[in-house]
mmCIF file of C-alpha atoms in Angstrom:
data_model
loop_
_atom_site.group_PDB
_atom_site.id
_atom_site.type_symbol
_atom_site.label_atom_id
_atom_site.label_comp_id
_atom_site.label_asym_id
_atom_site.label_seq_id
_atom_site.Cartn_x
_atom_site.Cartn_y
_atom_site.Cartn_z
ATOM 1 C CA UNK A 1 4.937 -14.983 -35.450
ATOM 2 C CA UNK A 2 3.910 -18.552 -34.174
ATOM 3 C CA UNK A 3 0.077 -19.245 -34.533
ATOM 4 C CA UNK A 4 -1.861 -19.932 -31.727
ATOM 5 C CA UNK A 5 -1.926 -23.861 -30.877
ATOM 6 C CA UNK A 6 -5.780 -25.517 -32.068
ATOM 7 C CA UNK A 7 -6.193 -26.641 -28.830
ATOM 8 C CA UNK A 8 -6.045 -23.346 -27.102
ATOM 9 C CA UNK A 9 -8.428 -21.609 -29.691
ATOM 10 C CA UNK A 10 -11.735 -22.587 -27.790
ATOM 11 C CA UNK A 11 -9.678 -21.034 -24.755
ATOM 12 C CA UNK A 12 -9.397 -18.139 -26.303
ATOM 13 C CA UNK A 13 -12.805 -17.959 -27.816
ATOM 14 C CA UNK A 14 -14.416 -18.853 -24.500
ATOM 15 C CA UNK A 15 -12.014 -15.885 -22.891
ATOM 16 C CA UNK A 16 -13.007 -13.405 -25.295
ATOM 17 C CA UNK A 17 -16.448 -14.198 -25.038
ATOM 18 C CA UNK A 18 -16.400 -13.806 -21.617
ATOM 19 C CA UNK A 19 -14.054 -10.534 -21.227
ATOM 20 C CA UNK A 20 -16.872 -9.001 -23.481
ATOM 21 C CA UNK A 21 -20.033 -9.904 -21.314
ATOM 22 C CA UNK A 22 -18.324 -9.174 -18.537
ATOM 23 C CA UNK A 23 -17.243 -5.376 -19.782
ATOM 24 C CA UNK A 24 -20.910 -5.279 -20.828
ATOM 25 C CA UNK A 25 -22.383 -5.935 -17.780
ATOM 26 C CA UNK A 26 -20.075 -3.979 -16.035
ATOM 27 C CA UNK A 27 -21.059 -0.938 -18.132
ATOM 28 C CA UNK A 28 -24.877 -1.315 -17.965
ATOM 29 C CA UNK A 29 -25.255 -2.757 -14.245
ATOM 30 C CA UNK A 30 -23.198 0.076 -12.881
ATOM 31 C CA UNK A 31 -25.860 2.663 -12.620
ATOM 32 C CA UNK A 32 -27.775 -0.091 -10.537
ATOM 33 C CA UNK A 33 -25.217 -1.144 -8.269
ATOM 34 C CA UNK A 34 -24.465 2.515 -7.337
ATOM 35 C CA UNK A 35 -27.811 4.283 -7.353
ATOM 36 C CA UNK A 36 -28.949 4.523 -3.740
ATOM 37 C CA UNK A 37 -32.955 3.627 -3.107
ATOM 38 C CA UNK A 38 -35.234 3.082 -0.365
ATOM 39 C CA UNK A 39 -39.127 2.453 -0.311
ATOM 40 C CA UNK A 40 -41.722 3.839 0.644
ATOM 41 C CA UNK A 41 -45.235 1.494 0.689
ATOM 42 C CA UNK A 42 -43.155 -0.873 -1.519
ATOM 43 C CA UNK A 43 -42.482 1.536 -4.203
ATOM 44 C CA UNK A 44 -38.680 1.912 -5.331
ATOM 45 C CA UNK A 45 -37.537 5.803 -5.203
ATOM 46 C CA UNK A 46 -34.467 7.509 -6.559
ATOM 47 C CA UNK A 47 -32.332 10.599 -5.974
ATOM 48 C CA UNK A 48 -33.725 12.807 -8.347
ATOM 49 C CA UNK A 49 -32.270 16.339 -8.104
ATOM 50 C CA UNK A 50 -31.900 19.370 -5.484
ATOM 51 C CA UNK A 51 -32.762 22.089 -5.512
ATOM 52 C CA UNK A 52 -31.590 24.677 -2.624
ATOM 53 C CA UNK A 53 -32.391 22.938 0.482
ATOM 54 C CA UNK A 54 -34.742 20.430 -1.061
ATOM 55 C CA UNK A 55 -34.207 17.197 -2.233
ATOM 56 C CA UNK A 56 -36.481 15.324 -4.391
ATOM 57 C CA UNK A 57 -36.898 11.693 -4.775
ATOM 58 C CA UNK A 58 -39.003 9.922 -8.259
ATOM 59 C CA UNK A 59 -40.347 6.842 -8.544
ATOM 60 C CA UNK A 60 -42.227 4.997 -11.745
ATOM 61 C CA UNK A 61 -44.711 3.698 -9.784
ATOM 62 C CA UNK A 62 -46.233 6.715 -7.309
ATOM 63 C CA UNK A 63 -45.471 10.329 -6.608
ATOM 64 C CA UNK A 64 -42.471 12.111 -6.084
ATOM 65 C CA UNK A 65 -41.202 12.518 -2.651
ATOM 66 C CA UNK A 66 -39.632 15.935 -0.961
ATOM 67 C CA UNK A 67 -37.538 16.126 1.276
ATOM 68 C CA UNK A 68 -36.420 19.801 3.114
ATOM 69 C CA UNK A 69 -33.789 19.957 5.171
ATOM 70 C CA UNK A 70 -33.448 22.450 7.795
ATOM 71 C CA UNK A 71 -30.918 22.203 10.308
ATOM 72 C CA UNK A 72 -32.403 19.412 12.747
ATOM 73 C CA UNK A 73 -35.576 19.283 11.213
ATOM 74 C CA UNK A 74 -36.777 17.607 8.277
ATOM 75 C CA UNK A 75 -39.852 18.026 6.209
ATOM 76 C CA UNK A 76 -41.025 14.893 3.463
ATOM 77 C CA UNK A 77 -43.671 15.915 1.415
ATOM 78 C CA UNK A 78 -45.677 13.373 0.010
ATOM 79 C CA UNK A 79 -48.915 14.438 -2.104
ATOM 80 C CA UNK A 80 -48.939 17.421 -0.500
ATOM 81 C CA UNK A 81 -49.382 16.105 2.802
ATOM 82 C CA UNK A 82 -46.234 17.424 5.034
ATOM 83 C CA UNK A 83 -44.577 15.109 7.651
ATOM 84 C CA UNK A 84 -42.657 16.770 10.322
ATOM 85 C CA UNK A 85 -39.001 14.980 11.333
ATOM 86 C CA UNK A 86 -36.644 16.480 14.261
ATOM 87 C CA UNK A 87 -34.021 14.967 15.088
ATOM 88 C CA UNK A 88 -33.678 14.593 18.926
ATOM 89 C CA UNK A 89 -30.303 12.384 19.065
ATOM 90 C CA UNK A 90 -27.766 11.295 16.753
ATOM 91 C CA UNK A 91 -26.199 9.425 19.543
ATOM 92 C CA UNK A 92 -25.773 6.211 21.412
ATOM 93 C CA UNK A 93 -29.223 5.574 19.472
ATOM 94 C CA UNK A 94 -30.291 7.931 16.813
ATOM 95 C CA UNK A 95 -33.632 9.124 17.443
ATOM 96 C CA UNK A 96 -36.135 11.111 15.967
ATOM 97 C CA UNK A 97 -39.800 12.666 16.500
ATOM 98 C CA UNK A 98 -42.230 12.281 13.368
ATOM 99 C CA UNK A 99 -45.883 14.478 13.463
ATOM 100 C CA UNK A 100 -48.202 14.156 11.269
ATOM 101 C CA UNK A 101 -50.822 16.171 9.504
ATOM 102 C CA UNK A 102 -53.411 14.785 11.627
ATOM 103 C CA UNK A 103 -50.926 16.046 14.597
ATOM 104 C CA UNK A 104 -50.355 12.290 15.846
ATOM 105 C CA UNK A 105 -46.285 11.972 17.552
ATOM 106 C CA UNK A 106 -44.071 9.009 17.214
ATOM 107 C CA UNK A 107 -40.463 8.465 18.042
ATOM 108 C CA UNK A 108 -38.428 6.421 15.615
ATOM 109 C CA UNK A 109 -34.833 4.907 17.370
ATOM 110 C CA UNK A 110 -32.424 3.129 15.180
ATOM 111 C CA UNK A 111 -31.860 -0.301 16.824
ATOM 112 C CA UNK A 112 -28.755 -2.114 15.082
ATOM 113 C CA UNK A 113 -29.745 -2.113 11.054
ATOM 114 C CA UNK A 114 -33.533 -1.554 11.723
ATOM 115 C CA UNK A 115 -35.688 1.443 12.671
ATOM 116 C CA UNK A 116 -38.323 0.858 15.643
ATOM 117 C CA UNK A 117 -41.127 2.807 16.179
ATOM 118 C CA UNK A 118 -43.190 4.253 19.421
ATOM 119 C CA UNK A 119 -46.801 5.693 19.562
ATOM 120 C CA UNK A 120 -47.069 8.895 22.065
ATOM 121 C CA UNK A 121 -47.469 5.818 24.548
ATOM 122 C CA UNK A 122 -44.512 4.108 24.222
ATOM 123 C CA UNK A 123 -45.908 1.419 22.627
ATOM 124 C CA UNK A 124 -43.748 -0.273 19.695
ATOM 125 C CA UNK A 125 -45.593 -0.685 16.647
ATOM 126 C CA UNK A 126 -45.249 -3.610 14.030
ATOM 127 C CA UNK A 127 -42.269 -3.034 12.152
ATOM 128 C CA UNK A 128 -43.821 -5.777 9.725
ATOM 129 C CA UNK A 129 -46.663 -4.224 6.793
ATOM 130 C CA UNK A 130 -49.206 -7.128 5.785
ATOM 131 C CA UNK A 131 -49.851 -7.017 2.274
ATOM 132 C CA UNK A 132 -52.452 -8.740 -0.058
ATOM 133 C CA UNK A 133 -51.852 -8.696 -4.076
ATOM 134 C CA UNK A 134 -49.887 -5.914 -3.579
ATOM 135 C CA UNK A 135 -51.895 -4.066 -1.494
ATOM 136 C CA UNK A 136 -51.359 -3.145 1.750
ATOM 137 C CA UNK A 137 -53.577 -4.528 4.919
ATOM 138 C CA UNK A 138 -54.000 -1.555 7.793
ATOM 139 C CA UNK A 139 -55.588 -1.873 10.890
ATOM 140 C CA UNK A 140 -57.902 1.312 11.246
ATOM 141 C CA UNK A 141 -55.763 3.089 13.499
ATOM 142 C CA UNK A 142 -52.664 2.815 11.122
ATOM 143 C CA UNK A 143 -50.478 5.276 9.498
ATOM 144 C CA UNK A 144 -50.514 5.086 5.684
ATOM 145 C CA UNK A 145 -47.310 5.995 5.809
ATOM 146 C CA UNK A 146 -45.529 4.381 8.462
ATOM 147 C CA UNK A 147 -42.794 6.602 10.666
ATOM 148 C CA UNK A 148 -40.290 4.477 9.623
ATOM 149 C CA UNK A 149 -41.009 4.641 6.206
ATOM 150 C CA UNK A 150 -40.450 8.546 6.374
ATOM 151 C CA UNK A 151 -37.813 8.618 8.575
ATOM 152 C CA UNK A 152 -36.235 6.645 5.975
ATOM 153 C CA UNK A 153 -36.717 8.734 3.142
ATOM 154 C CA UNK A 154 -35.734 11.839 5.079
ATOM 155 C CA UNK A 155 -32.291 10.654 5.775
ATOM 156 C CA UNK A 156 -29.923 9.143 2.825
ATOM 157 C CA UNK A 157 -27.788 7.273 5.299
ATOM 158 C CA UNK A 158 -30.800 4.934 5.657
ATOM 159 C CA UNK A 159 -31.017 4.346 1.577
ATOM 160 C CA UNK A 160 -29.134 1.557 0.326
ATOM 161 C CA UNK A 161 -27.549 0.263 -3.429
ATOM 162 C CA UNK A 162 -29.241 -2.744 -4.400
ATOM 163 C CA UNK A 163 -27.805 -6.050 -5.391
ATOM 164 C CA UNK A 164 -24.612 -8.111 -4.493
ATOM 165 C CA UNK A 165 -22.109 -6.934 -7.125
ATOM 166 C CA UNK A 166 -19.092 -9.211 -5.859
ATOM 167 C CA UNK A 167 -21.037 -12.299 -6.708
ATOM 168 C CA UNK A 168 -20.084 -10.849 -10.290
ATOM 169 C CA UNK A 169 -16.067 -11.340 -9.702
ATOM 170 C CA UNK A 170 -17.098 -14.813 -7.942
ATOM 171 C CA UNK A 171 -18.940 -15.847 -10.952
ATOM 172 C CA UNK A 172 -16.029 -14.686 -13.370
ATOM 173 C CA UNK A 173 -13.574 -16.873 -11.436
ATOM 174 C CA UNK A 174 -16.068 -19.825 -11.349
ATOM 175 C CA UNK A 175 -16.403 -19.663 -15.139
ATOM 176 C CA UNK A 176 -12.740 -19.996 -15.068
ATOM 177 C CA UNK A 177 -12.095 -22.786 -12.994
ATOM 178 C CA UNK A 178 -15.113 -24.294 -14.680
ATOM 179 C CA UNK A 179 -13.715 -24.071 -17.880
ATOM 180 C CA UNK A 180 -10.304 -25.279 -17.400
ATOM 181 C CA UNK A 181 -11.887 -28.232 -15.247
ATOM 182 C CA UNK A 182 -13.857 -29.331 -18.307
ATOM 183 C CA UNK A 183 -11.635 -28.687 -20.872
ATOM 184 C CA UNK A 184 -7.720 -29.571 -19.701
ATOM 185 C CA UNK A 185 -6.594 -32.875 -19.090
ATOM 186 C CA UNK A 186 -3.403 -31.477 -17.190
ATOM 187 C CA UNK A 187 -5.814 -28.677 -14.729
ATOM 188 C CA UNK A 188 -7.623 -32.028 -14.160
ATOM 189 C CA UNK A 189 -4.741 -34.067 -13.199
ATOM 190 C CA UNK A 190 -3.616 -31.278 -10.860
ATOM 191 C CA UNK A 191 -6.761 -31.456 -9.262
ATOM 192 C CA UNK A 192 -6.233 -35.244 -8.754
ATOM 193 C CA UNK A 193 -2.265 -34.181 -7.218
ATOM 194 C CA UNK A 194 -4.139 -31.907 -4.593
ATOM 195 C CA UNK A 195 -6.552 -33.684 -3.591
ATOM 196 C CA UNK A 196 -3.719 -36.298 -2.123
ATOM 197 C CA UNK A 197 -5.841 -39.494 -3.650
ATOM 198 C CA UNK A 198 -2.874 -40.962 -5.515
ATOM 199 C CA UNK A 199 -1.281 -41.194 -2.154
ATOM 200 C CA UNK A 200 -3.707 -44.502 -1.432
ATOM 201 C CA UNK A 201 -3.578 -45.664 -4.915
ATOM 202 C CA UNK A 202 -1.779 -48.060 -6.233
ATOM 203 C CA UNK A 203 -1.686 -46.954 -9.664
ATOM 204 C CA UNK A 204 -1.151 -42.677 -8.792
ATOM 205 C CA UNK A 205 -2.351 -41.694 -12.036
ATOM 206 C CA UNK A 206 -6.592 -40.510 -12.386
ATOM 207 C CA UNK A 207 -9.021 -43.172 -14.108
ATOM 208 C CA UNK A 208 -11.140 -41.877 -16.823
ATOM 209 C CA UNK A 209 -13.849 -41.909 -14.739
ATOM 210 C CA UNK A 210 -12.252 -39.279 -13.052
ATOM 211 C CA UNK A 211 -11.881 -37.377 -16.317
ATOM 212 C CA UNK A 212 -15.114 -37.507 -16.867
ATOM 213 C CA UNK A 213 -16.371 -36.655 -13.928
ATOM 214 C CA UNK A 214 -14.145 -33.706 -13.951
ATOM 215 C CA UNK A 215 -15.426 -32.456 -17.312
ATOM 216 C CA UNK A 216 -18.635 -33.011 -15.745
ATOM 217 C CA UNK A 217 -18.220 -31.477 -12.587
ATOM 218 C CA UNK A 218 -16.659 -28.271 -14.687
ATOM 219 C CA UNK A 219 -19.932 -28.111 -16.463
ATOM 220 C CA UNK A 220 -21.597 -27.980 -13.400
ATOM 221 C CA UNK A 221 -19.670 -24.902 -11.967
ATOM 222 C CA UNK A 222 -19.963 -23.072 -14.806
ATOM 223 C CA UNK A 223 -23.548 -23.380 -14.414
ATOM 224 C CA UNK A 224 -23.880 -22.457 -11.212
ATOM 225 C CA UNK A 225 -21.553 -19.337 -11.522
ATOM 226 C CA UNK A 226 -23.869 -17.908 -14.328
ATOM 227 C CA UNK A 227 -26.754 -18.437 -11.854
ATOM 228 C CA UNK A 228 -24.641 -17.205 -9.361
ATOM 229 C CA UNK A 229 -24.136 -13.730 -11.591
ATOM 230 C CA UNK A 230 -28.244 -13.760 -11.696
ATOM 231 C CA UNK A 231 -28.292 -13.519 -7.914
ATOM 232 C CA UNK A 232 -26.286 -10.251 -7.646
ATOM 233 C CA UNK A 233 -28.875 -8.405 -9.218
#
């Protein structure tokens, strides 16, 4: 059996290396990248378990959240203070009343990706929170808990998995390309042959400035794709 050629060995170290962080990340990441979540004053909840027709949602930094579901109507329980959800339409806009304990009525439409909110007025409220260190600014008329906020929780279609996991796979084929731009002479000189320069040249074959600016330039990619991996979390 023929040995593997010394100047493919940092190849195949660098491909190894890289199969293995990738199956690593694949493994540990995947609970993120599939784990719905929403939030709730800025804290991060989680599907937690059900129980009959009531859903409960944890988070590590407040209390758990409730959710009952009864036909229409949905209940979210938040220290023991019950919020009241009906759905009134699911369609051309989806549209639901929220009461409070204090007995105060809003109406919460979907408009494209975000959720609006009306006072018994019609008025629209700020679908912006201020917050200062970490703590939230409210006016004194303002819900702690805003309706959107608790529509949002009552309903999973509004949670959402976090991160961007096919910057991953762009990141693994930027690695690549990175590689074999930095380390092969011939991958280099194909880059020159597509890049039509040679056309205008008189002598059609790349300088060694080119070559190094290649190897260069594949350094650079490589860098960027492992920042790139970074930004899908």
């Amino acid at each position: 059996m023929n040995s593997i050629p010394k100047k493919h060995v940092p190849t195949l170290i660098f491909l190894v290396c890289v199969v293995v962080v990738s199956l690593l990340v694949g493994i540990l990441s995947r609970p993120y990248f599939t784990e719905s979540i929403f939030y709730v004053d800025q804290h991060k909840y989680t599907y937690d378990y059900e129980q009959g027709n009531q859903i409960t949602y944890e988070s590590s930094t407040a209390d758990p959240i409730q959710v009952t579901v009864n036909q229409q109507k949905r209940t979210v329980s938040i220290d023991q203070q019950n919020y009241v959800i009906t759905q009134i339409a699911s369609t051309p806009i989806a549209t639901n009343n929220v009461v409070y304990p204090n007995d105060h009525k809003y109406t919460v439409e979907q408009q494209s990706e975000q959720l609006l909110s009306y006072d018994e007025t019609g008025k629209m409220l700020s679908p912006v929170n201020m917050y200062v260190n970490s703590q939230r600014v409210m006016e004194d008329d303002e819900e702690h808990y805003t309706p959107a906020m608790l529509v949002t929780a009552a309903y999973p279609e509004y949670h959402h998995t976090p991160g961007t996991p096919v910057l991953l796979f762009i990141a693994l084929a930027g690695l690549i390309y990175g590689w074999c731009s930095f380390y092969y002479p011939k991958f280099q000189k194909f880059q020159f042959l597509l890049s039509l320069r040679w056309i205008w040249l008189k002598d059609p074959e790349p300088s060694e400035f080119y070559y190094a600016m290649s190897k260069i330039g594949g350094i650079a990619c490589m860098i960027v794709a492992i920042w790139g991996a970074f930004q899908a979390f």
